[in-house]
């Protein structure tokens, strides 16, 4: 069935004895999991490699906390093993920038408010609660040393393929970090760590966000990471509209601006290192409307 391994189907049948496979979608795009969606109702995720088992275990801890503190639906694990998990399908489509911009002003404002409120609630979960739940650092967490190392690797690996104006842009992106002008300090909070448009589920019928999915990279880290992803998803004009429901935006926008400037470079670096064209192309279609570090937020 759609080239789905028989071992996956056998596992699903073992847990759900009377299930019928009327419609199956097989998704292999993720780096950690293969996903089988059954009848547009049940999501079944299978860990690809042993190292993904720890990620799944940590995600379960995160979700137990998250579902108590945020309003938007998130996956509720129904059956959990070390390498296999199921949960109910959250219906909708990715909240792309074009989808958002085509909404009426009223609906667009409501959806942006939902997105902002989600971030505010997530980033405000008490650290004591997270510690008691055993939530550890996000895989997306970065230190100043990490950023300087990335800068060095980009120059060594990518510069031979780049034109002079591209090299100049990269120097400009990293200049505030190299000089120390950009303060990279932050208080760790729970971050999603990986929230591109395809992890934000939008229901076109109700015209609301119907869920946030894939907390595999979630953990303690810099909230600017999540805002940087939204800058890449939707551009700064839309992100600025989050300020009334996400008041910490003003204090972290510069870190987010810097961070989003590095995202494409991180993927390109992996693409060259591993000779993987799909990684090189991963950020086609992302927003490019981001102000330089130091620009006054306004509004």
PDB file of C-alpha atoms in Angstrom:
ATOM      1  CA  UNK A   1       0.000   0.000   0.000  1.00  0.00           C
ATOM      2  CA  UNK A   2       1.697   3.160  -1.249  1.00  0.00           C
ATOM      3  CA  UNK A   3       5.084   1.477  -0.596  1.00  0.00           C
ATOM      4  CA  UNK A   4       4.400   1.486   3.139  1.00  0.00           C
ATOM      5  CA  UNK A   5       6.493  -1.177   4.911  1.00  0.00           C
ATOM      6  CA  UNK A   6       4.364  -4.112   5.988  1.00  0.00           C
ATOM      7  CA  UNK A   7       5.918  -3.900   9.460  1.00  0.00           C
ATOM      8  CA  UNK A   8       4.309  -0.459   9.878  1.00  0.00           C
ATOM      9  CA  UNK A   9       0.880  -1.718   8.886  1.00  0.00           C
ATOM     10  CA  UNK A  10       1.234  -4.764  11.122  1.00  0.00           C
ATOM     11  CA  UNK A  11       2.111  -2.521  14.059  1.00  0.00           C
ATOM     12  CA  UNK A  12      -0.953  -0.336  13.471  1.00  0.00           C
ATOM     13  CA  UNK A  13      -3.219  -3.395  13.223  1.00  0.00           C
ATOM     14  CA  UNK A  14      -1.767  -4.799  16.436  1.00  0.00           C
ATOM     15  CA  UNK A  15      -2.782  -1.658  18.334  1.00  0.00           C
ATOM     16  CA  UNK A  16      -6.072  -1.002  16.499  1.00  0.00           C
ATOM     17  CA  UNK A  17      -7.521  -4.472  15.889  1.00  0.00           C
ATOM     18  CA  UNK A  18     -10.560  -3.448  13.870  1.00  0.00           C
ATOM     19  CA  UNK A  19      -9.026  -0.613  11.852  1.00  0.00           C
ATOM     20  CA  UNK A  20      -9.685  -0.414   8.113  1.00  0.00           C
ATOM     21  CA  UNK A  21      -7.156   1.041   5.709  1.00  0.00           C
ATOM     22  CA  UNK A  22      -9.558   2.875   3.413  1.00  0.00           C
ATOM     23  CA  UNK A  23      -7.063   5.671   2.768  1.00  0.00           C
ATOM     24  CA  UNK A  24      -3.385   5.853   3.631  1.00  0.00           C
ATOM     25  CA  UNK A  25      -0.885   8.679   3.274  1.00  0.00           C
ATOM     26  CA  UNK A  26       2.796   7.854   3.683  1.00  0.00           C
ATOM     27  CA  UNK A  27       5.084  10.788   4.554  1.00  0.00           C
ATOM     28  CA  UNK A  28       8.853  10.261   4.610  1.00  0.00           C
ATOM     29  CA  UNK A  29      10.027  13.885   4.476  1.00  0.00           C
ATOM     30  CA  UNK A  30      10.966  14.142   8.160  1.00  0.00           C
ATOM     31  CA  UNK A  31      14.487  13.454   9.381  1.00  0.00           C
ATOM     32  CA  UNK A  32      13.343  11.622  12.527  1.00  0.00           C
ATOM     33  CA  UNK A  33      10.079   9.867  11.670  1.00  0.00           C
ATOM     34  CA  UNK A  34       8.142   8.122   8.938  1.00  0.00           C
ATOM     35  CA  UNK A  35       4.445   8.982   9.171  1.00  0.00           C
ATOM     36  CA  UNK A  36       1.396   6.984   8.134  1.00  0.00           C
ATOM     37  CA  UNK A  37      -1.920   8.861   8.212  1.00  0.00           C
ATOM     38  CA  UNK A  38      -4.869   6.461   8.299  1.00  0.00           C
ATOM     39  CA  UNK A  39      -8.217   7.567   6.854  1.00  0.00           C
ATOM     40  CA  UNK A  40      -7.441  11.233   7.570  1.00  0.00           C
ATOM     41  CA  UNK A  41      -8.124  10.375  11.210  1.00  0.00           C
ATOM     42  CA  UNK A  42      -5.118   8.737  12.821  1.00  0.00           C
ATOM     43  CA  UNK A  43      -1.451   9.769  12.695  1.00  0.00           C
ATOM     44  CA  UNK A  44       1.034   6.932  13.217  1.00  0.00           C
ATOM     45  CA  UNK A  45       4.681   7.947  13.556  1.00  0.00           C
ATOM     46  CA  UNK A  46       7.574   5.489  13.345  1.00  0.00           C
ATOM     47  CA  UNK A  47      11.065   6.454  14.505  1.00  0.00           C
ATOM     48  CA  UNK A  48      13.549   5.909  11.671  1.00  0.00           C
ATOM     49  CA  UNK A  49      16.731   5.417  13.725  1.00  0.00           C
ATOM     50  CA  UNK A  50      17.498   4.459  17.327  1.00  0.00           C
ATOM     51  CA  UNK A  51      18.644   7.989  18.176  1.00  0.00           C
ATOM     52  CA  UNK A  52      15.113   9.189  17.439  1.00  0.00           C
ATOM     53  CA  UNK A  53      13.726   7.215  20.391  1.00  0.00           C
ATOM     54  CA  UNK A  54      15.119   9.726  22.887  1.00  0.00           C
ATOM     55  CA  UNK A  55      13.587  12.575  20.886  1.00  0.00           C
ATOM     56  CA  UNK A  56      10.187  10.888  20.984  1.00  0.00           C
ATOM     57  CA  UNK A  57      10.436  10.271  24.729  1.00  0.00           C
ATOM     58  CA  UNK A  58      11.284  13.928  25.356  1.00  0.00           C
ATOM     59  CA  UNK A  59       8.490  15.119  23.058  1.00  0.00           C
ATOM     60  CA  UNK A  60       6.002  13.136  25.133  1.00  0.00           C
ATOM     61  CA  UNK A  61       7.157  14.950  28.275  1.00  0.00           C
ATOM     62  CA  UNK A  62       6.863  18.314  26.537  1.00  0.00           C
ATOM     63  CA  UNK A  63       3.354  17.666  25.228  1.00  0.00           C
ATOM     64  CA  UNK A  64       2.077  16.577  28.631  1.00  0.00           C
ATOM     65  CA  UNK A  65       2.937  20.068  29.871  1.00  0.00           C
ATOM     66  CA  UNK A  66       2.042  22.063  26.766  1.00  0.00           C
ATOM     67  CA  UNK A  67      -1.518  20.809  26.480  1.00  0.00           C
ATOM     68  CA  UNK A  68      -2.214  22.184  29.970  1.00  0.00           C
ATOM     69  CA  UNK A  69      -1.029  25.702  29.181  1.00  0.00           C
ATOM     70  CA  UNK A  70      -1.979  26.632  25.625  1.00  0.00           C
ATOM     71  CA  UNK A  71      -5.364  27.101  23.987  1.00  0.00           C
ATOM     72  CA  UNK A  72      -4.593  25.752  20.511  1.00  0.00           C
ATOM     73  CA  UNK A  73      -4.887  21.998  19.958  1.00  0.00           C
ATOM     74  CA  UNK A  74      -1.663  19.967  19.956  1.00  0.00           C
ATOM     75  CA  UNK A  75      -1.116  16.232  19.427  1.00  0.00           C
ATOM     76  CA  UNK A  76      -2.359  14.114  22.350  1.00  0.00           C
ATOM     77  CA  UNK A  77      -0.465  10.854  22.280  1.00  0.00           C
ATOM     78  CA  UNK A  78      -2.941   7.988  22.279  1.00  0.00           C
ATOM     79  CA  UNK A  79      -0.526   5.072  22.107  1.00  0.00           C
ATOM     80  CA  UNK A  80       3.176   5.459  22.905  1.00  0.00           C
ATOM     81  CA  UNK A  81       6.068   3.030  22.547  1.00  0.00           C
ATOM     82  CA  UNK A  82       9.783   3.766  22.373  1.00  0.00           C
ATOM     83  CA  UNK A  83       9.735   3.921  18.567  1.00  0.00           C
ATOM     84  CA  UNK A  84       6.054   4.334  17.718  1.00  0.00           C
ATOM     85  CA  UNK A  85       3.329   6.815  18.624  1.00  0.00           C
ATOM     86  CA  UNK A  86      -0.235   7.533  17.507  1.00  0.00           C
ATOM     87  CA  UNK A  87      -2.531  10.516  17.899  1.00  0.00           C
ATOM     88  CA  UNK A  88      -5.648  11.922  16.283  1.00  0.00           C
ATOM     89  CA  UNK A  89      -5.201  13.830  13.027  1.00  0.00           C
ATOM     90  CA  UNK A  90      -5.554  17.611  13.263  1.00  0.00           C
ATOM     91  CA  UNK A  91      -7.419  18.541  10.090  1.00  0.00           C
ATOM     92  CA  UNK A  92      -6.342  21.459   7.974  1.00  0.00           C
ATOM     93  CA  UNK A  93      -3.572  22.699   5.730  1.00  0.00           C
ATOM     94  CA  UNK A  94      -0.255  24.501   6.267  1.00  0.00           C
ATOM     95  CA  UNK A  95      -0.714  28.171   7.166  1.00  0.00           C
ATOM     96  CA  UNK A  96       1.378  29.561   4.319  1.00  0.00           C
ATOM     97  CA  UNK A  97       2.092  33.265   3.913  1.00  0.00           C
ATOM     98  CA  UNK A  98      -0.085  33.427   0.814  1.00  0.00           C
ATOM     99  CA  UNK A  99      -2.947  31.715   2.645  1.00  0.00           C
ATOM    100  CA  UNK A 100      -2.677  34.242   5.468  1.00  0.00           C
ATOM    101  CA  UNK A 101      -2.444  37.277   3.178  1.00  0.00           C
ATOM    102  CA  UNK A 102      -5.506  36.220   1.167  1.00  0.00           C
ATOM    103  CA  UNK A 103      -7.732  36.236   4.262  1.00  0.00           C
ATOM    104  CA  UNK A 104      -9.941  39.230   4.983  1.00  0.00           C
ATOM    105  CA  UNK A 105      -8.417  41.846   7.303  1.00  0.00           C
ATOM    106  CA  UNK A 106     -10.653  40.731  10.160  1.00  0.00           C
ATOM    107  CA  UNK A 107      -9.837  37.034   9.809  1.00  0.00           C
ATOM    108  CA  UNK A 108      -6.158  37.751   9.218  1.00  0.00           C
ATOM    109  CA  UNK A 109      -6.011  39.769  12.442  1.00  0.00           C
ATOM    110  CA  UNK A 110      -7.700  36.939  14.352  1.00  0.00           C
ATOM    111  CA  UNK A 111      -5.302  34.298  13.014  1.00  0.00           C
ATOM    112  CA  UNK A 112      -2.246  36.438  13.787  1.00  0.00           C
ATOM    113  CA  UNK A 113      -3.632  36.951  17.289  1.00  0.00           C
ATOM    114  CA  UNK A 114      -4.014  33.164  17.672  1.00  0.00           C
ATOM    115  CA  UNK A 115      -0.408  32.679  16.607  1.00  0.00           C
ATOM    116  CA  UNK A 116       0.840  35.399  18.952  1.00  0.00           C
ATOM    117  CA  UNK A 117      -1.179  34.104  21.899  1.00  0.00           C
ATOM    118  CA  UNK A 118       0.171  30.610  21.316  1.00  0.00           C
ATOM    119  CA  UNK A 119       3.745  31.921  21.533  1.00  0.00           C
ATOM    120  CA  UNK A 120       2.948  33.989  24.614  1.00  0.00           C
ATOM    121  CA  UNK A 121       1.415  30.999  26.396  1.00  0.00           C
ATOM    122  CA  UNK A 122       4.199  28.615  25.365  1.00  0.00           C
ATOM    123  CA  UNK A 123       7.006  30.959  26.370  1.00  0.00           C
ATOM    124  CA  UNK A 124       5.327  31.744  29.703  1.00  0.00           C
ATOM    125  CA  UNK A 125       5.071  28.191  31.068  1.00  0.00           C
ATOM    126  CA  UNK A 126       6.696  28.246  34.531  1.00  0.00           C
ATOM    127  CA  UNK A 127      10.255  26.893  34.543  1.00  0.00           C
ATOM    128  CA  UNK A 128       9.544  24.934  37.723  1.00  0.00           C
ATOM    129  CA  UNK A 129       6.760  23.041  35.923  1.00  0.00           C
ATOM    130  CA  UNK A 130       9.118  22.231  33.067  1.00  0.00           C
ATOM    131  CA  UNK A 131      11.846  21.071  35.432  1.00  0.00           C
ATOM    132  CA  UNK A 132       9.457  18.807  37.326  1.00  0.00           C
ATOM    133  CA  UNK A 133       8.341  17.283  34.014  1.00  0.00           C
ATOM    134  CA  UNK A 134      11.950  16.550  33.016  1.00  0.00           C
ATOM    135  CA  UNK A 135      11.982  18.935  30.049  1.00  0.00           C
ATOM    136  CA  UNK A 136      15.565  19.570  28.907  1.00  0.00           C
ATOM    137  CA  UNK A 137      17.211  21.883  26.388  1.00  0.00           C
ATOM    138  CA  UNK A 138      15.876  22.230  22.860  1.00  0.00           C
ATOM    139  CA  UNK A 139      17.933  20.873  20.017  1.00  0.00           C
ATOM    140  CA  UNK A 140      17.591  24.349  18.510  1.00  0.00           C
ATOM    141  CA  UNK A 141      19.397  26.119  21.380  1.00  0.00           C
ATOM    142  CA  UNK A 142      22.500  28.080  20.299  1.00  0.00           C
ATOM    143  CA  UNK A 143      25.253  29.978  22.136  1.00  0.00           C
ATOM    144  CA  UNK A 144      27.384  32.876  20.875  1.00  0.00           C
ATOM    145  CA  UNK A 145      30.194  30.357  20.365  1.00  0.00           C
ATOM    146  CA  UNK A 146      27.881  28.254  18.204  1.00  0.00           C
ATOM    147  CA  UNK A 147      27.077  31.261  16.020  1.00  0.00           C
ATOM    148  CA  UNK A 148      30.748  32.194  15.621  1.00  0.00           C
ATOM    149  CA  UNK A 149      31.539  28.595  14.676  1.00  0.00           C
ATOM    150  CA  UNK A 150      28.748  28.699  12.086  1.00  0.00           C
ATOM    151  CA  UNK A 151      30.221  31.922  10.668  1.00  0.00           C
ATOM    152  CA  UNK A 152      33.620  30.242  10.305  1.00  0.00           C
ATOM    153  CA  UNK A 153      32.138  27.146   8.645  1.00  0.00           C
ATOM    154  CA  UNK A 154      30.049  29.227   6.253  1.00  0.00           C
ATOM    155  CA  UNK A 155      33.149  31.134   5.129  1.00  0.00           C
ATOM    156  CA  UNK A 156      35.178  27.958   4.705  1.00  0.00           C
ATOM    157  CA  UNK A 157      32.508  25.830   3.022  1.00  0.00           C
ATOM    158  CA  UNK A 158      30.035  28.131   1.266  1.00  0.00           C
ATOM    159  CA  UNK A 159      32.102  31.146   0.234  1.00  0.00           C
ATOM    160  CA  UNK A 160      33.816  29.293  -2.655  1.00  0.00           C
ATOM    161  CA  UNK A 161      30.333  28.958  -4.241  1.00  0.00           C
ATOM    162  CA  UNK A 162      29.070  32.478  -3.520  1.00  0.00           C
ATOM    163  CA  UNK A 163      29.378  35.765  -5.350  1.00  0.00           C
ATOM    164  CA  UNK A 164      30.981  38.777  -3.701  1.00  0.00           C
ATOM    165  CA  UNK A 165      27.696  40.523  -2.886  1.00  0.00           C
ATOM    166  CA  UNK A 166      26.450  37.359  -1.176  1.00  0.00           C
ATOM    167  CA  UNK A 167      29.611  37.116   0.895  1.00  0.00           C
ATOM    168  CA  UNK A 168      29.210  40.770   1.849  1.00  0.00           C
ATOM    169  CA  UNK A 169      25.621  40.138   2.989  1.00  0.00           C
ATOM    170  CA  UNK A 170      26.777  37.247   5.196  1.00  0.00           C
ATOM    171  CA  UNK A 171      29.469  39.427   6.782  1.00  0.00           C
ATOM    172  CA  UNK A 172      26.773  42.007   7.502  1.00  0.00           C
ATOM    173  CA  UNK A 173      24.479  39.383   9.081  1.00  0.00           C
ATOM    174  CA  UNK A 174      27.156  38.211  11.508  1.00  0.00           C
ATOM    175  CA  UNK A 175      28.748  41.625  12.204  1.00  0.00           C
ATOM    176  CA  UNK A 176      26.551  42.464  15.265  1.00  0.00           C
ATOM    177  CA  UNK A 177      27.491  39.130  16.864  1.00  0.00           C
ATOM    178  CA  UNK A 178      31.191  39.371  16.041  1.00  0.00           C
ATOM    179  CA  UNK A 179      31.371  42.916  17.417  1.00  0.00           C
ATOM    180  CA  UNK A 180      29.244  42.119  20.458  1.00  0.00           C
ATOM    181  CA  UNK A 181      26.754  44.832  19.506  1.00  0.00           C
ATOM    182  CA  UNK A 182      23.915  42.306  19.597  1.00  0.00           C
ATOM    183  CA  UNK A 183      23.130  41.058  23.086  1.00  0.00           C
ATOM    184  CA  UNK A 184      22.497  37.332  22.764  1.00  0.00           C
ATOM    185  CA  UNK A 185      21.644  36.753  26.434  1.00  0.00           C
ATOM    186  CA  UNK A 186      18.197  35.407  27.282  1.00  0.00           C
ATOM    187  CA  UNK A 187      16.245  33.614  29.982  1.00  0.00           C
ATOM    188  CA  UNK A 188      15.505  30.056  28.790  1.00  0.00           C
ATOM    189  CA  UNK A 189      11.830  29.280  28.177  1.00  0.00           C
ATOM    190  CA  UNK A 190      10.007  26.419  26.502  1.00  0.00           C
ATOM    191  CA  UNK A 191      10.293  26.851  22.741  1.00  0.00           C
ATOM    192  CA  UNK A 192       8.857  24.810  19.913  1.00  0.00           C
ATOM    193  CA  UNK A 193      12.125  25.089  18.004  1.00  0.00           C
ATOM    194  CA  UNK A 194      10.759  23.982  14.629  1.00  0.00           C
ATOM    195  CA  UNK A 195       7.593  25.810  13.573  1.00  0.00           C
ATOM    196  CA  UNK A 196       7.597  26.299   9.790  1.00  0.00           C
ATOM    197  CA  UNK A 197       4.266  26.771   8.035  1.00  0.00           C
ATOM    198  CA  UNK A 198       3.654  23.024   7.671  1.00  0.00           C
ATOM    199  CA  UNK A 199       3.614  22.613  11.466  1.00  0.00           C
ATOM    200  CA  UNK A 200       0.920  25.297  11.827  1.00  0.00           C
ATOM    201  CA  UNK A 201      -2.380  23.710  10.809  1.00  0.00           C
ATOM    202  CA  UNK A 202      -5.058  26.038   9.407  1.00  0.00           C
ATOM    203  CA  UNK A 203      -8.691  25.043   8.910  1.00  0.00           C
ATOM    204  CA  UNK A 204     -10.019  26.882   5.824  1.00  0.00           C
ATOM    205  CA  UNK A 205     -13.626  26.152   6.814  1.00  0.00           C
ATOM    206  CA  UNK A 206     -13.551  27.718  10.270  1.00  0.00           C
ATOM    207  CA  UNK A 207     -10.729  30.072   9.182  1.00  0.00           C
ATOM    208  CA  UNK A 208      -8.844  29.444  12.393  1.00  0.00           C
ATOM    209  CA  UNK A 209      -5.614  27.739  13.350  1.00  0.00           C
ATOM    210  CA  UNK A 210      -6.692  24.193  14.139  1.00  0.00           C
ATOM    211  CA  UNK A 211      -3.479  22.988  15.718  1.00  0.00           C
ATOM    212  CA  UNK A 212       0.275  23.105  16.244  1.00  0.00           C
ATOM    213  CA  UNK A 213       2.162  19.878  15.544  1.00  0.00           C
ATOM    214  CA  UNK A 214       5.603  18.245  15.762  1.00  0.00           C
ATOM    215  CA  UNK A 215       7.231  19.154  19.083  1.00  0.00           C
ATOM    216  CA  UNK A 216      10.245  16.907  18.469  1.00  0.00           C
ATOM    217  CA  UNK A 217      12.750  19.775  18.788  1.00  0.00           C
ATOM    218  CA  UNK A 218      10.903  21.510  21.645  1.00  0.00           C
ATOM    219  CA  UNK A 219      12.698  22.236  24.902  1.00  0.00           C
ATOM    220  CA  UNK A 220      14.378  25.029  26.824  1.00  0.00           C
ATOM    221  CA  UNK A 221      15.888  27.723  24.645  1.00  0.00           C
ATOM    222  CA  UNK A 222      15.763  31.264  23.322  1.00  0.00           C
ATOM    223  CA  UNK A 223      12.231  32.455  22.465  1.00  0.00           C
ATOM    224  CA  UNK A 224      13.815  34.440  19.627  1.00  0.00           C
ATOM    225  CA  UNK A 225      14.238  31.099  17.829  1.00  0.00           C
ATOM    226  CA  UNK A 226      10.471  30.697  17.460  1.00  0.00           C
ATOM    227  CA  UNK A 227       9.965  34.322  16.423  1.00  0.00           C
ATOM    228  CA  UNK A 228      12.770  33.990  13.883  1.00  0.00           C
ATOM    229  CA  UNK A 229      10.861  31.116  12.310  1.00  0.00           C
ATOM    230  CA  UNK A 230       7.761  33.292  12.054  1.00  0.00           C
ATOM    231  CA  UNK A 231       9.833  36.024  10.395  1.00  0.00           C
ATOM    232  CA  UNK A 232      10.879  33.423   7.843  1.00  0.00           C
ATOM    233  CA  UNK A 233       7.320  32.168   7.486  1.00  0.00           C
ATOM    234  CA  UNK A 234       5.462  35.460   7.153  1.00  0.00           C
ATOM    235  CA  UNK A 235       7.803  38.471   7.085  1.00  0.00           C
ATOM    236  CA  UNK A 236       8.270  41.267   9.577  1.00  0.00           C
ATOM    237  CA  UNK A 237       5.132  43.268   8.816  1.00  0.00           C
ATOM    238  CA  UNK A 238       2.991  40.332   9.903  1.00  0.00           C
ATOM    239  CA  UNK A 239       5.178  39.471  12.896  1.00  0.00           C
ATOM    240  CA  UNK A 240       4.967  43.079  14.110  1.00  0.00           C
ATOM    241  CA  UNK A 241       1.201  42.609  14.342  1.00  0.00           C
ATOM    242  CA  UNK A 242       1.833  39.985  17.019  1.00  0.00           C
ATOM    243  CA  UNK A 243       3.140  42.598  19.469  1.00  0.00           C
ATOM    244  CA  UNK A 244      -0.146  43.334  21.271  1.00  0.00           C
ATOM    245  CA  UNK A 245      -0.632  39.638  22.171  1.00  0.00           C
ATOM    246  CA  UNK A 246       3.067  38.877  22.493  1.00  0.00           C
ATOM    247  CA  UNK A 247       4.556  41.797  24.456  1.00  0.00           C
ATOM    248  CA  UNK A 248       8.069  40.341  24.693  1.00  0.00           C
ATOM    249  CA  UNK A 249       8.470  40.818  20.919  1.00  0.00           C
ATOM    250  CA  UNK A 250      10.107  44.219  21.325  1.00  0.00           C
ATOM    251  CA  UNK A 251      12.825  42.771  23.553  1.00  0.00           C
ATOM    252  CA  UNK A 252      13.848  39.884  21.306  1.00  0.00           C
ATOM    253  CA  UNK A 253      13.155  41.062  17.759  1.00  0.00           C
ATOM    254  CA  UNK A 254      16.821  41.815  17.014  1.00  0.00           C
ATOM    255  CA  UNK A 255      17.938  38.342  18.085  1.00  0.00           C
ATOM    256  CA  UNK A 256      15.159  36.919  15.900  1.00  0.00           C
ATOM    257  CA  UNK A 257      16.253  39.059  12.943  1.00  0.00           C
ATOM    258  CA  UNK A 258      19.803  37.789  13.283  1.00  0.00           C
ATOM    259  CA  UNK A 259      18.656  34.200  13.755  1.00  0.00           C
ATOM    260  CA  UNK A 260      16.449  34.120  10.655  1.00  0.00           C
ATOM    261  CA  UNK A 261      19.322  35.523   8.624  1.00  0.00           C
ATOM    262  CA  UNK A 262      21.325  32.395   9.468  1.00  0.00           C
ATOM    263  CA  UNK A 263      18.658  29.767   8.806  1.00  0.00           C
ATOM    264  CA  UNK A 264      19.154  29.458   5.065  1.00  0.00           C
ATOM    265  CA  UNK A 265      22.914  29.327   5.629  1.00  0.00           C
ATOM    266  CA  UNK A 266      22.557  26.484   8.137  1.00  0.00           C
ATOM    267  CA  UNK A 267      20.583  24.401   5.655  1.00  0.00           C
ATOM    268  CA  UNK A 268      22.881  25.261   2.756  1.00  0.00           C
ATOM    269  CA  UNK A 269      25.876  24.242   4.844  1.00  0.00           C
ATOM    270  CA  UNK A 270      24.310  20.850   5.565  1.00  0.00           C
ATOM    271  CA  UNK A 271      23.376  20.481   1.910  1.00  0.00           C
ATOM    272  CA  UNK A 272      26.963  20.996   0.758  1.00  0.00           C
ATOM    273  CA  UNK A 273      28.444  18.850   3.531  1.00  0.00           C
ATOM    274  CA  UNK A 274      26.132  15.913   2.858  1.00  0.00           C
ATOM    275  CA  UNK A 275      25.756  16.491  -0.893  1.00  0.00           C
ATOM    276  CA  UNK A 276      21.973  16.679  -0.448  1.00  0.00           C
ATOM    277  CA  UNK A 277      20.205  18.943  -2.927  1.00  0.00           C
ATOM    278  CA  UNK A 278      16.931  18.795  -0.968  1.00  0.00           C
ATOM    279  CA  UNK A 279      18.615  20.567   1.969  1.00  0.00           C
ATOM    280  CA  UNK A 280      19.952  23.237  -0.364  1.00  0.00           C
ATOM    281  CA  UNK A 281      16.416  23.883  -1.593  1.00  0.00           C
ATOM    282  CA  UNK A 282      14.652  23.635   1.790  1.00  0.00           C
ATOM    283  CA  UNK A 283      13.945  27.347   2.157  1.00  0.00           C
ATOM    284  CA  UNK A 284      12.563  28.181  -1.257  1.00  0.00           C
ATOM    285  CA  UNK A 285       9.340  30.106  -0.699  1.00  0.00           C
ATOM    286  CA  UNK A 286      10.224  31.635   2.674  1.00  0.00           C
ATOM    287  CA  UNK A 287       9.538  35.310   3.352  1.00  0.00           C
ATOM    288  CA  UNK A 288      12.396  37.727   2.711  1.00  0.00           C
ATOM    289  CA  UNK A 289      10.887  40.794   4.362  1.00  0.00           C
ATOM    290  CA  UNK A 290      13.028  41.253   7.490  1.00  0.00           C
ATOM    291  CA  UNK A 291      14.559  44.466   8.791  1.00  0.00           C
ATOM    292  CA  UNK A 292      18.256  44.758   9.739  1.00  0.00           C
ATOM    293  CA  UNK A 293      19.315  44.307  13.355  1.00  0.00           C
ATOM    294  CA  UNK A 294      18.848  47.586  15.236  1.00  0.00           C
ATOM    295  CA  UNK A 295      15.769  48.787  13.340  1.00  0.00           C
ATOM    296  CA  UNK A 296      13.219  50.318  15.714  1.00  0.00           C
ATOM    297  CA  UNK A 297      10.153  48.097  15.968  1.00  0.00           C
ATOM    298  CA  UNK A 298       7.657  50.954  16.142  1.00  0.00           C
ATOM    299  CA  UNK A 299       3.914  50.568  16.289  1.00  0.00           C
TER     300      UNK A 299
END
